[in-house]
Every structure is written in C-alpha cells, then in structure tokens.
Amino acid sequence: GENVEQHPSTLSVQEGDSAVIKCTYSDSASNYFPWYKQELGKGPQLIIDIRSNVGEKKDQRIAVTLNKTAKHFSLHITETQPEDSAVYFCAPLDPGTYKYIFGTGTRLKVLA
Amino acid sequence: SQTIHQWPATLVQPVGSPLSLECTVEGTSNPNLYWYRQAAGRGLQLLFYSVGIGQISSEVPQNLSASRPQDRQFILSSKKLLLSDSGFYLCAWDRSGSNTEAFFGQGTRLTVV
C-alpha cells in the first residue's frame, strides 16, 4: 500500500514570506495529489490538487508542484497571511484501494 | 449543491456507554462514505469506508462499528466506549468511481470520561 511522509511537522514564517510543505509517497502508480487545509475545530477542506499529467498548478497565492520521478509533491504558499495559519495535509490517492492516505500534517503559523 | 451533515458537534460520554454518530450527505447519489478519527495534534486515521448500502470495510480492528442503512447515511457506533476512543471524528464523502476531492463534515469532538 501507499506510504506517505509529510515535512515539516511545524512551520513558522513571517507574514509576507513564503511557505513550502513537502509530501513524499511510495506508489509510483499514484495519479491524484490533493492538499487539504484544516482550521481549528473544523473538517479539512481541499485547497488545491494536481493530477499526474501535469507538473505544476497554481491558484493565486497557492501552488502545487509534482515530481513523479522522485515521488514527491509540494505545497507552496506565497505572500503568507495570518489567515493561512492552519494544519495542512497531503493525501495522495492509493491507486490500489482508491483511498486517500493522509500525511501526518504540518502546522503552519504565520507571524504578524 | 452537495452538503454533508455530521452530528453532534461535541459529545461527552462515560466509559462503557454506547455511541452513535450520524452523517448524512445531500445533493448526490451513491457516494463513497468515510469515517476518520483524528487524535489531538495528529493526522487522520481511516476507520471505515463504504462504497454502497450495506457495504462496509473496516481499516482498524477496534470496538467501533459502522453501518450504512441508506445510500446517503453513514453511522458510527460503539456498544461500550473506552477512554482511548476520545478524539475528533470526521465523516467524509467523495464521488464514486472518480479520483476527486473528498468533502468533510465539521466533525464530532468526542470525550470519553
């Protein structure tokens, strides 16, 4: 089955700086790579996703890059704002079971 | 539009008492349904998933069970709660047969005392 590792576990950045979170996976057949944001006391919400036929996708201040050869994908947040503070999860889809395998999460703190 | 409802939002139960958490989805048919548990400051652990009525797959052996009596209803139960069952329980759904976004409920904070 799919093994997922997410780093770092915590990340503090100054407001306006960039943040990068990396997720590695083990199954080379994986083809769907989402990132979720979870605010305190709420369920996770999708913020961006990418499929294996593209290398990068951008949505305003958020981008995801995929390196299929190295089997990792990263979340990039530019011009960070205090409201970006949350826990972020990667959750690649296990192609064998069609279940999402969640990373352990990254707690991002944006310091004003 | 599709919505997911999960209740209650918070629950405090004594050890040994039963549990029933309910989740319903509106605006779609034949969804895949999931129950996750999240311990404080940790990631999401998949407990059960269902691809159709009466079809339940268990991921982790435990004293919890799940049922899907209707297409868009998913219930998490226990006959006797343990202290270790405390956590944040999340219901989720996605579209059957497609690799797409999973939609999560707002969660239930369960504290077993």
Short mmCIF file of C-alpha atoms in Angstrom, two decimals:
data_model
loop_
_atom_site.label_atom_id
_atom_site.label_comp_id
_atom_site.label_asym_id
_atom_site.label_seq_id
_atom_site.Cartn_x
_atom_site.Cartn_y
_atom_site.Cartn_z
CA GLY A 1 0.00 0.00 0.00
CA GLU A 2 0.87 3.65 -0.23
CA ASN A 3 3.26 5.15 2.36
CA VAL A 4 3.15 8.89 2.85
CA GLU A 5 5.55 11.20 4.65
CA GLN A 6 4.99 14.91 5.15
CA HIS A 7 7.54 17.50 6.26
CA PRO A 8 7.95 19.65 8.21
CA SER A 9 5.57 18.91 11.07
CA THR A 10 5.55 22.55 12.13
CA LEU A 11 6.49 25.67 10.21
CA SER A 12 6.58 29.29 11.35
CA VAL A 13 7.00 32.11 8.85
CA GLN A 14 6.76 35.86 8.99
CA GLU A 15 3.76 37.41 7.30
CA GLY A 16 4.54 38.04 3.66
CA ASP A 17 7.14 35.27 3.43
CA SER A 18 6.66 32.01 1.53
CA ALA A 19 5.95 28.58 2.98
CA VAL A 20 6.71 25.21 1.42
CA ILE A 21 5.46 21.83 2.63
CA LYS A 22 6.65 18.60 1.07
CA CYS A 23 4.95 15.23 0.78
CA THR A 24 6.60 12.02 -0.40
CA TYR A 25 4.74 8.91 -1.45
CA SER A 26 5.76 5.39 -2.33
CA ASP A 27 3.44 4.08 -5.06
CA SER A 28 4.60 5.18 -8.50
CA ALA A 29 1.12 4.43 -9.87
CA SER A 30 -0.49 7.19 -7.76
CA ASN A 31 -2.13 9.77 -10.00
CA TYR A 32 -4.05 12.20 -7.79
CA PHE A 33 -2.40 14.50 -5.25
CA PRO A 34 -4.53 16.86 -3.15
CA TRP A 35 -3.69 19.26 -0.34
CA TYR A 36 -6.16 19.97 2.46
CA LYS A 37 -6.31 22.81 4.97
CA GLN A 38 -7.79 22.21 8.40
CA GLU A 39 -8.67 25.11 10.65
CA LEU A 40 -9.10 24.59 14.35
CA GLY A 41 -12.17 22.54 15.25
CA LYS A 42 -13.23 22.04 11.64
CA GLY A 43 -13.01 19.38 8.99
CA PRO A 44 -10.29 19.57 6.30
CA GLN A 45 -11.04 21.41 3.07
CA LEU A 46 -9.38 20.94 -0.28
CA ILE A 47 -7.27 23.92 -1.29
CA ILE A 48 -5.51 22.62 -4.37
CA ASP A 49 -4.91 19.36 -6.18
CA ILE A 50 -2.87 18.08 -9.08
CA ARG A 51 -3.01 15.07 -11.33
CA SER A 52 -0.09 13.12 -12.66
CA ASN A 53 -0.31 14.52 -16.17
CA VAL A 54 0.89 17.98 -15.09
CA GLY A 55 3.92 19.20 -13.14
CA GLU A 56 2.59 22.37 -11.58
CA LYS A 57 -0.71 24.04 -10.81
CA LYS A 58 -1.29 27.49 -9.41
CA ASP A 59 -4.27 29.23 -7.85
CA GLN A 60 -3.49 32.79 -6.79
CA ARG A 61 -1.06 32.55 -3.83
CA ILE A 62 -1.15 28.75 -3.68
CA ALA A 63 0.68 26.35 -5.95
CA VAL A 64 1.41 22.64 -6.03
CA THR A 65 4.36 21.05 -7.82
CA LEU A 66 4.72 17.39 -8.63
CA ASN A 67 7.87 15.40 -9.25
CA LYS A 68 6.75 11.94 -10.34
CA THR A 69 10.28 10.65 -10.79
CA ALA A 70 11.20 11.45 -7.21
CA LYS A 71 7.68 10.67 -5.97
CA HIS A 72 7.04 13.86 -4.11
CA PHE A 73 4.75 16.86 -4.38
CA SER A 74 4.91 20.17 -2.58
CA LEU A 75 2.56 22.91 -1.48
CA HIS A 76 3.78 26.47 -1.96
CA ILE A 77 2.10 29.44 -0.32
CA THR A 78 3.41 32.88 -1.25
CA GLU A 79 2.80 36.22 0.48
CA THR A 80 1.55 34.40 3.56
CA GLN A 81 -1.17 35.99 5.66
CA PRO A 82 -2.30 35.30 9.25
CA GLU A 83 -5.39 33.52 7.93
CA ASP A 84 -3.12 30.95 6.30
CA SER A 85 -2.33 29.66 9.79
CA ALA A 86 -3.78 26.14 9.96
CA VAL A 87 -2.81 22.49 9.66
CA TYR A 88 -2.14 21.29 6.13
CA PHE A 89 -2.40 17.68 4.97
CA CYS A 90 -1.34 15.96 1.81
CA ALA A 91 -3.49 12.97 0.87
CA PRO A 92 -2.37 11.09 -2.25
CA LEU A 93 -4.84 8.57 -3.56
CA ASP A 94 -3.75 4.97 -3.18
CA PRO A 95 -4.30 3.56 -6.69
CA GLY A 96 -4.76 0.04 -5.36
CA THR A 97 -7.56 0.79 -2.93
CA TYR A 98 -8.83 4.21 -4.14
CA LYS A 99 -8.50 5.51 -0.61
CA TYR A 100 -6.82 8.73 0.44
CA ILE A 101 -3.70 8.22 2.53
CA PHE A 102 -3.27 11.30 4.70
CA GLY A 103 0.09 12.66 5.74
CA THR A 104 0.71 13.46 9.39
CA GLY A 105 0.06 17.16 8.85
CA THR A 106 2.02 20.41 9.01
CA ARG A 107 1.05 23.10 11.47
CA LEU A 108 1.73 26.42 9.77
CA LYS A 109 1.94 29.57 11.86
CA VAL A 110 2.11 32.92 10.12
CA LEU A 111 3.53 35.52 12.45
CA ALA A 112 2.23 39.06 12.08
CA SER B 1 -25.18 21.63 -4.41
CA GLN B 2 -23.88 18.88 -2.21
CA THR B 3 -23.71 19.18 1.55
CA ILE B 4 -22.64 16.90 4.36
CA HIS B 5 -24.11 16.99 7.82
CA GLN B 6 -22.50 15.44 10.85
CA TRP B 7 -23.81 15.47 14.41
CA PRO B 8 -23.47 16.03 17.24
CA ALA B 9 -20.66 18.58 17.18
CA THR B 10 -19.47 17.70 20.68
CA LEU B 11 -20.16 14.76 22.94
CA VAL B 12 -19.05 13.77 26.41
CA GLN B 13 -19.73 10.16 27.27
CA PRO B 14 -18.80 7.94 30.24
CA VAL B 15 -16.64 4.87 29.78
CA GLY B 16 -18.77 1.86 28.92
CA SER B 17 -21.63 3.83 27.42
CA PRO B 18 -22.83 3.34 23.83
CA LEU B 19 -22.10 5.69 20.94
CA SER B 20 -23.94 6.69 17.80
CA LEU B 21 -22.64 9.36 15.45
CA GLU B 22 -24.59 10.14 12.32
CA CYS B 23 -23.58 11.54 8.98
CA THR B 24 -25.80 12.36 6.01
CA VAL B 25 -25.00 13.64 2.55
CA GLU B 26 -27.33 15.68 0.37
CA GLY B 27 -27.27 16.51 -3.30
CA THR B 28 -25.57 13.43 -4.64
CA SER B 29 -26.24 9.73 -5.03
CA ASN B 30 -24.17 6.62 -4.45
CA PRO B 31 -21.28 8.44 -2.76
CA ASN B 32 -18.30 6.75 -1.18
CA LEU B 33 -18.53 7.42 2.55
CA TYR B 34 -15.75 7.51 5.13
CA TRP B 35 -15.25 7.76 8.88
CA TYR B 36 -11.92 9.12 10.11
CA ARG B 37 -10.59 9.69 13.60
CA GLN B 38 -8.09 12.39 14.47
CA ALA B 39 -6.27 12.33 17.78
CA ALA B 40 -5.19 15.71 19.18
CA GLY B 41 -2.45 17.21 17.02
CA ARG B 42 -2.28 14.15 14.81
CA GLY B 43 -3.20 13.09 11.31
CA LEU B 44 -6.36 11.40 10.07
CA GLN B 45 -6.80 7.69 10.63
CA LEU B 46 -9.28 5.97 8.33
CA LEU B 47 -11.69 3.83 10.38
CA PHE B 48 -14.34 2.70 7.89
CA TYR B 49 -15.32 3.28 4.32
CA SER B 50 -18.35 2.29 2.29
CA VAL B 51 -18.93 2.11 -1.45
CA GLY B 52 -22.64 1.28 -1.18
CA ILE B 53 -25.57 0.40 1.07
CA GLY B 54 -24.64 -2.34 3.48
CA GLN B 55 -21.04 -2.45 2.21
CA ILE B 56 -18.62 -1.54 4.99
CA SER B 57 -14.88 -2.04 5.08
CA SER B 58 -13.02 -1.75 8.35
CA GLU B 59 -9.48 -0.44 8.41
CA VAL B 60 -8.55 -0.82 12.05
CA PRO B 61 -9.72 -3.52 14.50
CA GLN B 62 -11.40 -1.81 17.42
CA ASN B 63 -14.62 -1.64 19.40
CA LEU B 64 -16.25 0.64 16.85
CA SER B 65 -18.58 -0.37 14.03
CA ALA B 66 -20.20 1.39 11.11
CA SER B 67 -23.42 0.95 9.19
CA ARG B 68 -24.92 2.39 6.04
CA PRO B 69 -28.68 1.83 6.25
CA GLN B 70 -29.40 4.24 3.40
CA ASP B 71 -27.46 5.46 0.37
CA ARG B 72 -26.50 8.78 1.94
CA GLN B 73 -26.44 7.89 5.63
CA PHE B 74 -23.40 6.63 7.48
CA ILE B 75 -23.44 5.79 11.19
CA LEU B 76 -20.55 5.16 13.55
CA SER B 77 -21.37 3.15 16.66
CA SER B 78 -19.95 1.53 19.73
CA LYS B 79 -21.58 -0.70 22.31
CA LYS B 80 -19.11 0.24 25.08
CA LEU B 81 -16.81 3.24 24.82
CA LEU B 82 -13.22 3.16 26.00
CA LEU B 83 -11.13 6.12 27.17
CA SER B 84 -8.97 5.62 24.07
CA ASP B 85 -11.99 6.31 21.85
CA SER B 86 -11.72 10.02 22.64
CA GLY B 87 -10.90 12.09 19.59
CA PHE B 88 -12.21 14.14 16.71
CA TYR B 89 -14.36 12.08 14.35
CA LEU B 90 -14.81 13.17 10.78
CA CYS B 91 -17.24 11.92 8.17
CA ALA B 92 -16.39 12.43 4.51
CA TRP B 93 -17.68 11.58 1.07
CA ASP B 94 -16.44 11.59 -2.50
CA ARG B 95 -17.88 10.69 -5.87
CA SER B 96 -17.90 7.02 -6.65
CA GLY B 97 -15.59 5.93 -9.43
CA SER B 98 -13.58 9.13 -9.80
CA ASN B 99 -10.39 10.48 -8.32
CA THR B 100 -11.72 13.73 -6.96
CA GLU B 101 -11.96 15.89 -3.89
CA ALA B 102 -13.17 14.45 -0.60
CA PHE B 103 -15.68 16.60 1.28
CA PHE B 104 -15.56 16.56 5.06
CA GLY B 105 -18.16 17.22 7.69
CA GLN B 106 -17.47 19.61 10.53
CA GLY B 107 -16.51 16.80 12.87
CA THR B 108 -17.59 15.50 16.27
CA ARG B 109 -15.39 16.08 19.29
CA LEU B 110 -15.86 13.00 21.49
CA THR B 111 -14.55 12.97 25.04
CA VAL B 112 -14.85 9.73 26.96
CA VAL B 113 -14.62 10.27 30.72
#
